[in-house]
């Protein structure tokens, strides 16, 4: 498992294997009840290993120690101090912790399968500091392993605050937004395109194709980082790593919109997430409500599939689907949905199954995700 949970006002560095959460609040007074932030570091062992190939996946087989450190913010010349102060630690010998000191309330619990450290903070200097979560234990192959995640916090500026893309914004009667706006996502610390109106709004667009202006037959690194122009009438792929970070923050739903033969089609997936790069950005989908995906074809056919590009083949076919169809996608045996196929003759010839055994060739497509 690799997940980082992130809230408004923060910038994260990410490391596989850890949940590192900070819920930032507005302080009222320096009391234990009026804290300015809650920091939670969590780790679970990989208990789902079922095949030889999965033994090479990152993760812990057992956990022996979990610690949270605060980084010294002192700068010497152009270099930042590497000194770090231990805030809290739990080990297999001392698996429980509960204390209140130095403006922090700390609770921790550890067993061989799971560890959790929670720090409630009162001091603003804590809520604007850099923290490190470190976990030690044995990996799947029985070797000593260490995993760390860094958290750097940033104070929100009251003025010039960018628009937050959130569910329900299209239902707010006292605000008026354009249907699609560019804004900054706090988790990613980069620009996104937000659909503010569809079904209440709050959708982050992760793919958009309108006119074939952007080339989609790209390599693994390009699909990882994202490409194209993130703007209302731009074509782009947000990036597999960005989508992974967002969908491991909290549960998300996915909305796929296709226009074909002068008609609009929608597929709504109840849950959606991407695993990390080590797991080849495997797609996980929940139940679908759709007239173009019967739950076994369309994108549903790709459920649990790994992502493939022409230089990184992870499909189930004896050939290479991404080479044959010239676009990165969650291929299995090259069938059904292929919404990143090349643009040709004013449409995307990648097939999308519909009820009645009809295949669509999209004129425009978009893929949007929203927290549940």
GROMACS .gro file of C-alpha atoms in nm, residues 190 214-219 221-230 235-239 328 340:
model
   24
  190UNK     CA    1  -0.005   2.216  -0.949
  214UNK     CA    2  -0.210   1.669  -2.862
  215UNK     CA    3  -0.020   1.350  -2.945
  216UNK     CA    4  -0.117   1.065  -2.708
  217UNK     CA    5   0.113   0.786  -2.824
  218UNK     CA    6   0.376   0.858  -2.558
  219UNK     CA    7   0.617   0.667  -2.338
  221UNK     CA    8   0.749   0.857  -1.826
  222UNK     CA    9   0.521   1.095  -2.016
  223UNK     CA   10   0.209   0.918  -1.893
  224UNK     CA   11   0.353   0.911  -1.543
  225UNK     CA   12   0.419   1.287  -1.533
  226UNK     CA   13   0.133   1.400  -1.755
  227UNK     CA   14   0.134   1.600  -2.079
  228UNK     CA   15  -0.067   1.839  -2.291
  229UNK     CA   16  -0.232   2.171  -2.208
  230UNK     CA   17  -0.441   2.183  -1.890
  235UNK     CA   18  -0.610   1.829  -2.455
  236UNK     CA   19  -0.414   1.658  -2.179
  237UNK     CA   20  -0.339   1.362  -1.955
  238UNK     CA   21  -0.302   1.477  -1.593
  239UNK     CA   22  -0.046   1.207  -1.513
  328UNK     CA   23  -0.118   0.429  -2.313
  340UNK     CA   24  -0.601   0.737  -2.570
   0.00000   0.00000   0.00000
